[in-house]
Amino acid sequence: MTADPIQSDDILTAEDLVFHALAHRARRRMLDLLKMAPGMTVQGLASHFEFSRVATIKHIARLEEAGLLVSKKHGRSRLLYFNVMPIQSIYDRWTDEYSSFWSGRIADLQQRVEARAAARENKHA
Amino acid sequence: MTADPIQSDDILTAEDLVFHALAHRARRRMLDLLKMAPGMTVQGLASHFEFSRVATIKHIARLEEAGLLVSKKHGRSRLLYFNVMPIQSIYDRWTDEYSSFWSGRIADLQQRVEARAAARENKHA
DNA sequence: CTAACAAGTAACCTTTCGGTTACCAATGAC
DNA sequence: GTCATTGGTAACCGAAAGGTTACTTGTTAG
């Protein structure tokens, strides 16, 4: 590896970036927080963790590279938003590849999601 | 953190193990290979990669800790099998947590999975 | 029995990860 | 204008990840 003169194909694919970004518990938690409260600032997000603001910024960068987080400058603040699109792409790939293991499961899934949606409707009414 | 006398909760959850195991491209590829050809040996699996057999063994260990791979000794060989269960758990958690982002998508997903299953049926007939 | 073969372990090395502190730049409040 | 506040960068550090080679163990073949 160190003595290999030929450049190996270690280019990072989109899937690599997404899985890598999701590999850290704090980053998954960040997505949860941003999903619940879109438009948080960097400091607002950092306040939920024990590590420093700078560490938070680095995690944000990882999430942004993977496309899981988008941000918008607003004055001196930066507003953060969760973006589900890359996760949906991963879902598509894996449900295709592993479809033979999913027989009869997607229906349950749909039921749960619909039940959730209904519960939300009731709450709002 | 270094000066913190209180033990932080850095215990590894099942979700941590699964996401961590999936974070490496080669390990995801291994699951693909085992899904296509269940019961491969360690060497058979290692032959699909450029790195060494020992590196393969370490990857197998990571996958096994996460429950994504199970193995069965058979003589001097070790037969490897993919186990989808942990992934299904992750799916359940994420589809619950992110259900509000999934409106109208699960139906498409089910269609694709069913179409795949039908295609497989035809092939076998 | 002996030789080959599959799997696993040990020790080591380099790179990446995840964090820190210290400093810098831009913006908003007053 | 001054100064606090928000965000970002640089340099550094320890731990973990991911790989290697060398050696060991167990099992089948002949």
PDB file of C-alpha atoms (C1' of nucleotides) in Angstrom:
ATOM      1  CA  MET A   1       0.000   0.000   0.000  1.00  0.00           C
ATOM      2  CA  THR A   2       2.732   2.425   0.946  1.00  0.00           C
ATOM      3  CA  ALA A   3       4.963   1.110  -1.827  1.00  0.00           C
ATOM      4  CA  ASP A   4       2.235   0.972  -4.461  1.00  0.00           C
ATOM      5  CA  PRO A   5       3.065   3.437  -7.223  1.00  0.00           C
ATOM      6  CA  ILE A   6      -0.319   2.998  -8.901  1.00  0.00           C
ATOM      7  CA  GLN A   7      -3.039   5.255  -7.556  1.00  0.00           C
ATOM      8  CA  SER A   8      -5.786   3.050  -6.202  1.00  0.00           C
ATOM      9  CA  ASP A   9      -9.420   4.054  -6.631  1.00  0.00           C
ATOM     10  CA  ASP A  10      -9.869   5.467  -3.163  1.00  0.00           C
ATOM     11  CA  ILE A  11     -12.141   8.216  -4.374  1.00  0.00           C
ATOM     12  CA  LEU A  12     -14.995   8.858  -1.999  1.00  0.00           C
ATOM     13  CA  THR A  13     -18.415   8.092  -3.425  1.00  0.00           C
ATOM     14  CA  ALA A  14     -21.592   9.811  -2.253  1.00  0.00           C
ATOM     15  CA  GLU A  15     -22.553   6.619  -0.440  1.00  0.00           C
ATOM     16  CA  ASP A  16     -19.214   6.575   1.350  1.00  0.00           C
ATOM     17  CA  LEU A  17     -19.752  10.121   2.536  1.00  0.00           C
ATOM     18  CA  VAL A  18     -23.262   9.432   3.815  1.00  0.00           C
ATOM     19  CA  PHE A  19     -22.386   6.244   5.677  1.00  0.00           C
ATOM     20  CA  HIS A  20     -19.294   7.842   7.071  1.00  0.00           C
ATOM     21  CA  ALA A  21     -21.235  10.874   8.257  1.00  0.00           C
ATOM     22  CA  LEU A  22     -23.810   8.644   9.939  1.00  0.00           C
ATOM     23  CA  ALA A  23     -21.141   6.564  11.656  1.00  0.00           C
ATOM     24  CA  HIS A  24     -20.795   8.985  14.585  1.00  0.00           C
ATOM     25  CA  ARG A  25     -23.479   9.052  17.259  1.00  0.00           C
ATOM     26  CA  ALA A  26     -23.209  12.808  17.793  1.00  0.00           C
ATOM     27  CA  ARG A  27     -23.751  13.469  14.090  1.00  0.00           C
ATOM     28  CA  ARG A  28     -26.862  11.298  14.016  1.00  0.00           C
ATOM     29  CA  ARG A  29     -28.084  13.165  17.078  1.00  0.00           C
ATOM     30  CA  MET A  30     -27.453  16.450  15.268  1.00  0.00           C
ATOM     31  CA  LEU A  31     -29.719  15.363  12.454  1.00  0.00           C
ATOM     32  CA  ASP A  32     -32.397  14.448  14.983  1.00  0.00           C
ATOM     33  CA  LEU A  33     -32.134  17.881  16.590  1.00  0.00           C
ATOM     34  CA  LEU A  34     -32.236  19.710  13.262  1.00  0.00           C
ATOM     35  CA  LYS A  35     -35.217  17.669  12.173  1.00  0.00           C
ATOM     36  CA  MET A  36     -37.087  18.687  15.328  1.00  0.00           C
ATOM     37  CA  ALA A  37     -35.948  22.304  15.230  1.00  0.00           C
ATOM     38  CA  PRO A  38     -34.966  23.442  11.729  1.00  0.00           C
ATOM     39  CA  GLY A  39     -32.941  26.621  11.422  1.00  0.00           C
ATOM     40  CA  MET A  40     -30.781  26.209  14.510  1.00  0.00           C
ATOM     41  CA  THR A  41     -27.585  28.220  14.677  1.00  0.00           C
ATOM     42  CA  VAL A  42     -24.154  26.674  15.092  1.00  0.00           C
ATOM     43  CA  GLN A  43     -23.999  27.702  18.712  1.00  0.00           C
ATOM     44  CA  GLY A  44     -27.534  26.571  19.353  1.00  0.00           C
ATOM     45  CA  LEU A  45     -26.636  23.157  18.025  1.00  0.00           C
ATOM     46  CA  ALA A  46     -23.343  23.055  19.901  1.00  0.00           C
ATOM     47  CA  SER A  47     -25.133  23.801  23.187  1.00  0.00           C
ATOM     48  CA  HIS A  48     -26.663  20.314  23.093  1.00  0.00           C
ATOM     49  CA  PHE A  49     -23.295  18.586  23.311  1.00  0.00           C
ATOM     50  CA  GLU A  50     -20.563  18.302  25.864  1.00  0.00           C
ATOM     51  CA  PHE A  51     -17.745  18.883  23.415  1.00  0.00           C
ATOM     52  CA  SER A  52     -16.686  22.273  22.125  1.00  0.00           C
ATOM     53  CA  ARG A  53     -18.160  24.550  19.491  1.00  0.00           C
ATOM     54  CA  VAL A  54     -15.183  23.865  17.217  1.00  0.00           C
ATOM     55  CA  ALA A  55     -15.786  20.128  17.352  1.00  0.00           C
ATOM     56  CA  THR A  56     -19.397  20.853  16.446  1.00  0.00           C
ATOM     57  CA  ILE A  57     -18.282  22.876  13.431  1.00  0.00           C
ATOM     58  CA  LYS A  58     -16.211  19.943  12.231  1.00  0.00           C
ATOM     59  CA  HIS A  59     -19.149  17.564  12.581  1.00  0.00           C
ATOM     60  CA  ILE A  60     -21.322  20.035  10.673  1.00  0.00           C
ATOM     61  CA  ALA A  61     -18.738  20.056   7.896  1.00  0.00           C
ATOM     62  CA  ARG A  62     -18.864  16.250   7.651  1.00  0.00           C
ATOM     63  CA  LEU A  63     -22.647  16.285   7.472  1.00  0.00           C
ATOM     64  CA  GLU A  64     -22.613  19.056   4.880  1.00  0.00           C
ATOM     65  CA  GLU A  65     -20.132  17.201   2.663  1.00  0.00           C
ATOM     66  CA  ALA A  66     -22.497  14.239   2.700  1.00  0.00           C
ATOM     67  CA  GLY A  67     -25.402  16.506   1.763  1.00  0.00           C
ATOM     68  CA  LEU A  68     -27.276  15.588   4.926  1.00  0.00           C
ATOM     69  CA  LEU A  69     -27.190  19.165   6.192  1.00  0.00           C
ATOM     70  CA  VAL A  70     -27.598  22.443   4.361  1.00  0.00           C
ATOM     71  CA  SER A  71     -26.947  25.899   5.764  1.00  0.00           C
ATOM     72  CA  LYS A  72     -27.899  29.468   5.007  1.00  0.00           C
ATOM     73  CA  LYS A  73     -26.059  32.559   6.180  1.00  0.00           C
ATOM     74  CA  HIS A  74     -28.270  35.053   8.004  1.00  0.00           C
ATOM     75  CA  GLY A  75     -26.379  38.049   9.307  1.00  0.00           C
ATOM     76  CA  ARG A  76     -23.572  36.830  11.494  1.00  0.00           C
ATOM     77  CA  SER A  77     -25.419  33.588  12.168  1.00  0.00           C
ATOM     78  CA  ARG A  78     -25.589  30.444  10.108  1.00  0.00           C
ATOM     79  CA  LEU A  79     -28.882  28.607  10.028  1.00  0.00           C
ATOM     80  CA  LEU A  80     -28.760  24.839   9.750  1.00  0.00           C
ATOM     81  CA  TYR A  81     -31.263  22.519   8.107  1.00  0.00           C
ATOM     82  CA  PHE A  82     -31.571  18.770   7.786  1.00  0.00           C
ATOM     83  CA  ASN A  83     -31.769  17.329   4.281  1.00  0.00           C
ATOM     84  CA  VAL A  84     -33.248  13.845   3.982  1.00  0.00           C
ATOM     85  CA  MET A  85     -32.466  13.350   0.298  1.00  0.00           C
ATOM     86  CA  PRO A  86     -29.170  11.444   0.608  1.00  0.00           C
ATOM     87  CA  ILE A  87     -30.757   9.074   3.101  1.00  0.00           C
ATOM     88  CA  GLN A  88     -33.572   8.374   0.671  1.00  0.00           C
ATOM     89  CA  SER A  89     -31.004   7.511  -1.988  1.00  0.00           C
ATOM     90  CA  ILE A  90     -29.399   5.049   0.388  1.00  0.00           C
ATOM     91  CA  TYR A  91     -32.777   3.570   1.168  1.00  0.00           C
ATOM     92  CA  ASP A  92     -33.450   3.090  -2.529  1.00  0.00           C
ATOM     93  CA  ARG A  93     -30.136   1.362  -3.129  1.00  0.00           C
ATOM     94  CA  TRP A  94     -30.452  -0.947  -0.161  1.00  0.00           C
ATOM     95  CA  THR A  95     -34.053  -1.848  -0.625  1.00  0.00           C
ATOM     96  CA  ASP A  96     -33.225  -2.773  -4.198  1.00  0.00           C
ATOM     97  CA  GLU A  97     -30.150  -4.793  -3.317  1.00  0.00           C
ATOM     98  CA  TYR A  98     -31.727  -6.489  -0.335  1.00  0.00           C
ATOM     99  CA  SER A  99     -35.272  -6.723  -1.583  1.00  0.00           C
ATOM    100  CA  SER A 100     -35.325 -10.504  -1.233  1.00  0.00           C
ATOM    101  CA  PHE A 101     -34.934 -10.079   2.503  1.00  0.00           C
ATOM    102  CA  TRP A 102     -37.752  -7.547   2.757  1.00  0.00           C
ATOM    103  CA  SER A 103     -40.752  -9.565   1.715  1.00  0.00           C
ATOM    104  CA  GLY A 104     -43.772  -8.582   3.764  1.00  0.00           C
ATOM    105  CA  ARG A 105     -41.891  -5.930   5.679  1.00  0.00           C
ATOM    106  CA  ILE A 106     -42.484  -2.820   3.604  1.00  0.00           C
ATOM    107  CA  ALA A 107     -46.217  -3.130   4.217  1.00  0.00           C
ATOM    108  CA  ASP A 108     -45.643  -3.017   7.978  1.00  0.00           C
ATOM    109  CA  LEU A 109     -43.385  -0.064   7.426  1.00  0.00           C
ATOM    110  CA  GLN A 110     -46.053   1.797   5.514  1.00  0.00           C
ATOM    111  CA  GLN A 111     -48.573   1.079   8.248  1.00  0.00           C
ATOM    112  CA  ARG A 112     -46.304   2.499  10.899  1.00  0.00           C
ATOM    113  CA  VAL A 113     -45.538   5.612   8.894  1.00  0.00           C
ATOM    114  CA  GLU A 114     -49.208   6.200   8.194  1.00  0.00           C
ATOM    115  CA  ALA A 115     -50.097   5.657  11.835  1.00  0.00           C
ATOM    116  CA  ARG A 116     -47.495   8.235  12.763  1.00  0.00           C
ATOM    117  CA  ALA A 117     -48.905  10.697  10.258  1.00  0.00           C
ATOM    118  CA  ALA A 118     -52.394  10.158  11.646  1.00  0.00           C
ATOM    119  CA  ALA A 119     -51.161  10.742  15.180  1.00  0.00           C
ATOM    120  CA  ARG A 120     -49.635  14.002  14.070  1.00  0.00           C
ATOM    121  CA  GLU A 121     -52.888  15.056  12.441  1.00  0.00           C
ATOM    122  CA  ASN A 122     -54.800  14.411  15.670  1.00  0.00           C
ATOM    123  CA  LYS A 123     -52.303  16.406  17.662  1.00  0.00           C
ATOM    124  CA  HIS A 124     -52.669  19.359  15.317  1.00  0.00           C
ATOM    125  CA  ALA A 125     -56.490  19.195  15.435  1.00  0.00           C
TER     126      ALA A 125
ATOM    127  CA  MET B   1     -12.921  15.601  28.604  1.00  0.00           C
ATOM    128  CA  THR B   2      -9.441  14.419  29.446  1.00  0.00           C
ATOM    129  CA  ALA B   3      -9.759  16.030  32.876  1.00  0.00           C
ATOM    130  CA  ASP B   4     -13.263  14.730  33.485  1.00  0.00           C
ATOM    131  CA  PRO B   5     -13.214  12.263  36.378  1.00  0.00           C
ATOM    132  CA  ILE B   6     -16.785  11.165  35.706  1.00  0.00           C
ATOM    133  CA  GLN B   7     -17.052   8.311  33.255  1.00  0.00           C
ATOM    134  CA  SER B   8     -19.003   9.568  30.252  1.00  0.00           C
ATOM    135  CA  ASP B   9     -21.531   7.264  28.613  1.00  0.00           C
ATOM    136  CA  ASP B  10     -19.304   6.211  25.748  1.00  0.00           C
ATOM    137  CA  ILE B  11     -20.665   2.707  25.747  1.00  0.00           C
ATOM    138  CA  LEU B  12     -21.263   1.384  22.271  1.00  0.00           C
ATOM    139  CA  THR B  13     -24.918   0.824  21.452  1.00  0.00           C
ATOM    140  CA  ALA B  14     -26.137  -1.695  18.897  1.00  0.00           C
ATOM    141  CA  GLU B  15     -26.908   1.174  16.550  1.00  0.00           C
ATOM    142  CA  ASP B  16     -23.373   2.492  16.918  1.00  0.00           C
ATOM    143  CA  LEU B  17     -21.963  -0.902  15.992  1.00  0.00           C
ATOM    144  CA  VAL B  18     -24.168  -1.256  12.928  1.00  0.00           C
ATOM    145  CA  PHE B  19     -23.508   2.216  11.560  1.00  0.00           C
ATOM    146  CA  HIS B  20     -19.845   1.845  12.291  1.00  0.00           C
ATOM    147  CA  ALA B  21     -19.693  -1.498  10.524  1.00  0.00           C
ATOM    148  CA  LEU B  22     -21.456  -0.055   7.477  1.00  0.00           C
ATOM    149  CA  ALA B  23     -19.127   2.940   7.345  1.00  0.00           C
ATOM    150  CA  HIS B  24     -16.480   1.084   5.331  1.00  0.00           C
ATOM    151  CA  ARG B  25     -17.028   0.467   1.647  1.00  0.00           C
ATOM    152  CA  ALA B  26     -15.326  -2.930   1.718  1.00  0.00           C
ATOM    153  CA  ARG B  27     -17.559  -4.132   4.544  1.00  0.00           C
ATOM    154  CA  ARG B  28     -20.699  -3.090   2.684  1.00  0.00           C
ATOM    155  CA  ARG B  29     -19.343  -4.910  -0.351  1.00  0.00           C
ATOM    156  CA  MET B  30     -18.770  -7.991   1.778  1.00  0.00           C
ATOM    157  CA  LEU B  31     -22.425  -7.998   2.773  1.00  0.00           C
ATOM    158  CA  ASP B  32     -23.382  -7.730  -0.898  1.00  0.00           C
ATOM    159  CA  LEU B  33     -21.173 -10.683  -1.759  1.00  0.00           C
ATOM    160  CA  LEU B  34     -22.479 -12.812   1.110  1.00  0.00           C
ATOM    161  CA  LYS B  35     -26.046 -11.972   0.174  1.00  0.00           C
ATOM    162  CA  MET B  36     -25.388 -13.178  -3.384  1.00  0.00           C
ATOM    163  CA  ALA B  37     -23.391 -16.231  -2.332  1.00  0.00           C
ATOM    164  CA  PRO B  38     -24.197 -17.374   1.210  1.00  0.00           C
ATOM    165  CA  GLY B  39     -21.761 -19.747   2.878  1.00  0.00           C
ATOM    166  CA  MET B  40     -18.547 -18.320   1.460  1.00  0.00           C
ATOM    167  CA  THR B  41     -15.328 -19.141   3.274  1.00  0.00           C
ATOM    168  CA  VAL B  42     -12.979 -16.524   4.674  1.00  0.00           C
ATOM    169  CA  GLN B  43     -10.527 -17.050   1.854  1.00  0.00           C
ATOM    170  CA  GLY B  44     -13.270 -17.046  -0.725  1.00  0.00           C
ATOM    171  CA  LEU B  45     -14.431 -13.706   0.550  1.00  0.00           C
ATOM    172  CA  ALA B  46     -10.907 -12.327   0.822  1.00  0.00           C
ATOM    173  CA  SER B  47     -10.224 -13.234  -2.799  1.00  0.00           C
ATOM    174  CA  HIS B  48     -12.587 -10.465  -3.909  1.00  0.00           C
ATOM    175  CA  PHE B  49     -10.453  -7.732  -2.371  1.00  0.00           C
ATOM    176  CA  GLU B  50      -7.049  -6.280  -2.991  1.00  0.00           C
ATOM    177  CA  PHE B  51      -6.043  -6.211   0.633  1.00  0.00           C
ATOM    178  CA  SER B  52      -4.807  -9.202   2.576  1.00  0.00           C
ATOM    179  CA  ARG B  53      -6.652 -12.113   4.145  1.00  0.00           C
ATOM    180  CA  VAL B  54      -5.843 -10.783   7.623  1.00  0.00           C
ATOM    181  CA  ALA B  55      -7.464  -7.445   6.831  1.00  0.00           C
ATOM    182  CA  THR B  56     -10.501  -9.392   5.655  1.00  0.00           C
ATOM    183  CA  ILE B  57     -10.646 -11.263   8.959  1.00  0.00           C
ATOM    184  CA  LYS B  58     -10.685  -7.960  10.832  1.00  0.00           C
ATOM    185  CA  HIS B  59     -13.521  -6.653   8.697  1.00  0.00           C
ATOM    186  CA  ILE B  60     -15.427  -9.871   9.304  1.00  0.00           C
ATOM    187  CA  ALA B  61     -14.972  -9.361  13.035  1.00  0.00           C
ATOM    188  CA  ARG B  62     -16.459  -5.865  12.819  1.00  0.00           C
ATOM    189  CA  LEU B  63     -19.440  -7.139  10.883  1.00  0.00           C
ATOM    190  CA  GLU B  64     -19.935 -10.006  13.305  1.00  0.00           C
ATOM    191  CA  GLU B  65     -19.850  -7.702  16.346  1.00  0.00           C
ATOM    192  CA  ALA B  66     -22.609  -5.671  14.731  1.00  0.00           C
ATOM    193  CA  GLY B  67     -24.606  -8.834  14.122  1.00  0.00           C
ATOM    194  CA  LEU B  68     -24.615  -8.242  10.366  1.00  0.00           C
ATOM    195  CA  LEU B  69     -22.686 -11.447   9.710  1.00  0.00           C
ATOM    196  CA  VAL B  70     -22.939 -14.858  11.294  1.00  0.00           C
ATOM    197  CA  SER B  71     -20.538 -17.743  10.796  1.00  0.00           C
ATOM    198  CA  LYS B  72     -20.495 -21.478  11.225  1.00  0.00           C
ATOM    199  CA  LYS B  73     -17.414 -23.645  11.533  1.00  0.00           C
ATOM    200  CA  HIS B  74     -17.283 -26.504   9.058  1.00  0.00           C
ATOM    201  CA  GLY B  75     -14.132 -28.556   9.303  1.00  0.00           C
ATOM    202  CA  ARG B  76     -11.170 -26.264   8.896  1.00  0.00           C
ATOM    203  CA  SER B  77     -13.272 -23.759   7.031  1.00  0.00           C
ATOM    204  CA  ARG B  78     -15.585 -21.089   8.371  1.00  0.00           C
ATOM    205  CA  LEU B  79     -18.761 -20.445   6.442  1.00  0.00           C
ATOM    206  CA  LEU B  80     -20.067 -16.894   6.402  1.00  0.00           C
ATOM    207  CA  TYR B  81     -23.651 -15.699   6.168  1.00  0.00           C
ATOM    208  CA  PHE B  82     -25.296 -12.318   5.929  1.00  0.00           C
ATOM    209  CA  ASN B  83     -27.852 -11.415   8.585  1.00  0.00           C
ATOM    210  CA  VAL B  84     -30.274  -8.634   7.689  1.00  0.00           C
ATOM    211  CA  MET B  85     -31.872  -8.305  11.117  1.00  0.00           C
ATOM    212  CA  PRO B  86     -29.795  -5.426  12.519  1.00  0.00           C
ATOM    213  CA  ILE B  87     -30.397  -3.425   9.355  1.00  0.00           C
ATOM    214  CA  GLN B  88     -34.118  -3.935   9.732  1.00  0.00           C
ATOM    215  CA  SER B  89     -33.912  -2.555  13.261  1.00  0.00           C
ATOM    216  CA  ILE B  90     -32.142   0.525  11.975  1.00  0.00           C
ATOM    217  CA  TYR B  91     -34.788   0.914   9.289  1.00  0.00           C
ATOM    218  CA  ASP B  92     -37.509   0.766  11.907  1.00  0.00           C
ATOM    219  CA  ARG B  93     -35.877   3.406  14.075  1.00  0.00           C
ATOM    220  CA  TRP B  94     -35.199   5.784  11.219  1.00  0.00           C
ATOM    221  CA  THR B  95     -38.499   5.416   9.485  1.00  0.00           C
ATOM    222  CA  ASP B  96     -40.167   6.181  12.800  1.00  0.00           C
ATOM    223  CA  GLU B  97     -37.980   9.167  13.561  1.00  0.00           C
ATOM    224  CA  TYR B  98     -38.091  10.556  10.045  1.00  0.00           C
ATOM    225  CA  SER B  99     -41.569   9.490   9.086  1.00  0.00           C
ATOM    226  CA  SER B 100     -42.683  13.057   8.444  1.00  0.00           C
ATOM    227  CA  PHE B 101     -40.180  13.235   5.605  1.00  0.00           C
ATOM    228  CA  TRP B 102     -41.403  10.016   4.028  1.00  0.00           C
ATOM    229  CA  SER B 103     -44.902  10.930   2.973  1.00  0.00           C
ATOM    230  CA  GLY B 104     -45.763   9.283  -0.325  1.00  0.00           C
ATOM    231  CA  ARG B 105     -42.464   7.511  -0.589  1.00  0.00           C
ATOM    232  CA  ILE B 106     -43.115   4.197   1.138  1.00  0.00           C
ATOM    233  CA  ALA B 107     -45.713   3.278  -1.482  1.00  0.00           C
ATOM    234  CA  ASP B 108     -43.143   3.700  -4.260  1.00  0.00           C
ATOM    235  CA  LEU B 109     -40.720   1.670  -2.243  1.00  0.00           C
ATOM    236  CA  GLN B 110     -43.184  -1.168  -1.834  1.00  0.00           C
ATOM    237  CA  GLN B 111     -43.885  -1.138  -5.552  1.00  0.00           C
ATOM    238  CA  ARG B 112     -40.219  -1.434  -6.374  1.00  0.00           C
ATOM    239  CA  VAL B 113     -39.646  -4.250  -3.910  1.00  0.00           C
ATOM    240  CA  GLU B 114     -42.670  -6.156  -5.200  1.00  0.00           C
ATOM    241  CA  ALA B 115     -41.586  -5.651  -8.788  1.00  0.00           C
ATOM    242  CA  ARG B 116     -38.202  -7.069  -7.901  1.00  0.00           C
ATOM    243  CA  ALA B 117     -39.784 -10.062  -6.221  1.00  0.00           C
ATOM    244  CA  ALA B 118     -41.957 -10.681  -9.268  1.00  0.00           C
ATOM    245  CA  ALA B 119     -38.939 -10.496 -11.551  1.00  0.00           C
ATOM    246  CA  ARG B 120     -37.210 -13.096  -9.419  1.00  0.00           C
ATOM    247  CA  GLU B 121     -40.245 -15.359  -9.612  1.00  0.00           C
ATOM    248  CA  ASN B 122     -40.224 -15.185 -13.402  1.00  0.00           C
ATOM    249  CA  LYS B 123     -36.555 -15.990 -13.535  1.00  0.00           C
ATOM    250  CA  HIS B 124     -37.056 -19.080 -11.406  1.00  0.00           C
ATOM    251  CA  ALA B 125     -40.031 -20.231 -13.495  1.00  0.00           C
TER     252      ALA B 125
ATOM    253  C1'  DC C   1       3.008 -39.513   9.988  1.00  0.00           C
ATOM    254  C1'  DT C   2       3.719 -35.677   7.322  1.00  0.00           C
ATOM    255  C1'  DA C   3       2.682 -32.064   4.467  1.00  0.00           C
ATOM    256  C1'  DA C   4      -0.454 -28.636   2.834  1.00  0.00           C
ATOM    257  C1'  DC C   5      -4.044 -25.630   3.837  1.00  0.00           C
ATOM    258  C1'  DA C   6      -7.570 -22.583   6.201  1.00  0.00           C
ATOM    259  C1'  DA C   7      -8.084 -19.631   9.946  1.00  0.00           C
ATOM    260  C1'  DG C   8      -6.552 -16.834  13.605  1.00  0.00           C
ATOM    261  C1'  DT C   9      -3.280 -14.037  16.656  1.00  0.00           C
ATOM    262  C1'  DA C  10       0.554 -10.769  17.724  1.00  0.00           C
ATOM    263  C1'  DA C  11       3.254  -6.975  16.991  1.00  0.00           C
ATOM    264  C1'  DC C  12       3.891  -3.162  14.467  1.00  0.00           C
ATOM    265  C1'  DC C  13       3.202   1.023  11.386  1.00  0.00           C
ATOM    266  C1'  DT C  14       0.813   5.012   9.105  1.00  0.00           C
ATOM    267  C1'  DT C  15      -3.206   7.698   8.434  1.00  0.00           C
ATOM    268  C1'  DT C  16      -7.483   9.430   9.862  1.00  0.00           C
ATOM    269  C1'  DC C  17     -10.666  10.857  13.538  1.00  0.00           C
ATOM    270  C1'  DG C  18     -12.186  13.572  17.044  1.00  0.00           C
ATOM    271  C1'  DG C  19     -11.083  16.512  20.167  1.00  0.00           C
ATOM    272  C1'  DT C  20      -8.514  20.645  22.275  1.00  0.00           C
ATOM    273  C1'  DT C  21      -6.659  25.800  22.704  1.00  0.00           C
ATOM    274  C1'  DA C  22      -5.450  29.987  20.558  1.00  0.00           C
ATOM    275  C1'  DC C  23      -6.184  33.201  17.285  1.00  0.00           C
ATOM    276  C1'  DC C  24      -8.757  35.741  13.271  1.00  0.00           C
ATOM    277  C1'  DA C  25     -12.860  37.862  10.624  1.00  0.00           C
ATOM    278  C1'  DA C  26     -17.285  39.593  10.150  1.00  0.00           C
ATOM    279  C1'  DT C  27     -21.481  41.341  11.927  1.00  0.00           C
ATOM    280  C1'  DG C  28     -24.862  43.533  15.272  1.00  0.00           C
ATOM    281  C1'  DA C  29     -25.905  46.286  19.452  1.00  0.00           C
ATOM    282  C1'  DC C  30     -25.392  50.505  21.702  1.00  0.00           C
TER     283       DC C  30
ATOM    284  C1'  DG D   1     -16.659  53.934  16.978  1.00  0.00           C
ATOM    285  C1'  DT D   2     -16.398  50.334  20.356  1.00  0.00           C
ATOM    286  C1'  DC D   3     -17.073  46.104  21.753  1.00  0.00           C
ATOM    287  C1'  DA D   4     -19.484  41.810  22.438  1.00  0.00           C
ATOM    288  C1'  DT D   5     -21.002  37.936  19.721  1.00  0.00           C
ATOM    289  C1'  DT D   6     -21.000  34.438  16.083  1.00  0.00           C
ATOM    290  C1'  DG D   7     -18.505  31.742  13.093  1.00  0.00           C
ATOM    291  C1'  DG D   8     -14.276  29.952  11.223  1.00  0.00           C
ATOM    292  C1'  DT D   9      -9.246  28.583  10.832  1.00  0.00           C
ATOM    293  C1'  DA D  10      -4.639  26.758  12.358  1.00  0.00           C
ATOM    294  C1'  DA D  11      -1.768  23.966  14.868  1.00  0.00           C
ATOM    295  C1'  DC D  12      -1.498  20.440  17.713  1.00  0.00           C
ATOM    296  C1'  DC D  13      -2.387  15.894  20.243  1.00  0.00           C
ATOM    297  C1'  DG D  14      -3.968  11.151  21.702  1.00  0.00           C
ATOM    298  C1'  DA D  15      -6.684   7.326  20.267  1.00  0.00           C
ATOM    299  C1'  DA D  16      -8.611   4.456  16.940  1.00  0.00           C
ATOM    300  C1'  DA D  17      -8.848   2.601  12.217  1.00  0.00           C
ATOM    301  C1'  DG D  18      -6.949  -0.058   8.749  1.00  0.00           C
ATOM    302  C1'  DG D  19      -3.409  -2.118   6.879  1.00  0.00           C
ATOM    303  C1'  DT D  20       1.021  -5.057   6.864  1.00  0.00           C
ATOM    304  C1'  DT D  21       4.305  -9.336   7.949  1.00  0.00           C
ATOM    305  C1'  DA D  22       5.465 -13.144  10.833  1.00  0.00           C
ATOM    306  C1'  DC D  23       4.039 -16.767  13.498  1.00  0.00           C
ATOM    307  C1'  DT D  24       0.618 -20.296  15.595  1.00  0.00           C
ATOM    308  C1'  DT D  25      -3.220 -23.489  15.655  1.00  0.00           C
ATOM    309  C1'  DG D  26      -6.265 -26.815  13.913  1.00  0.00           C
ATOM    310  C1'  DT D  27      -7.853 -29.911  10.194  1.00  0.00           C
ATOM    311  C1'  DT D  28      -7.815 -32.515   5.951  1.00  0.00           C
ATOM    312  C1'  DA D  29      -5.232 -35.113   2.252  1.00  0.00           C
ATOM    313  C1'  DG D  30      -2.086 -38.534   0.784  1.00  0.00           C
TER     314       DG D  30
END
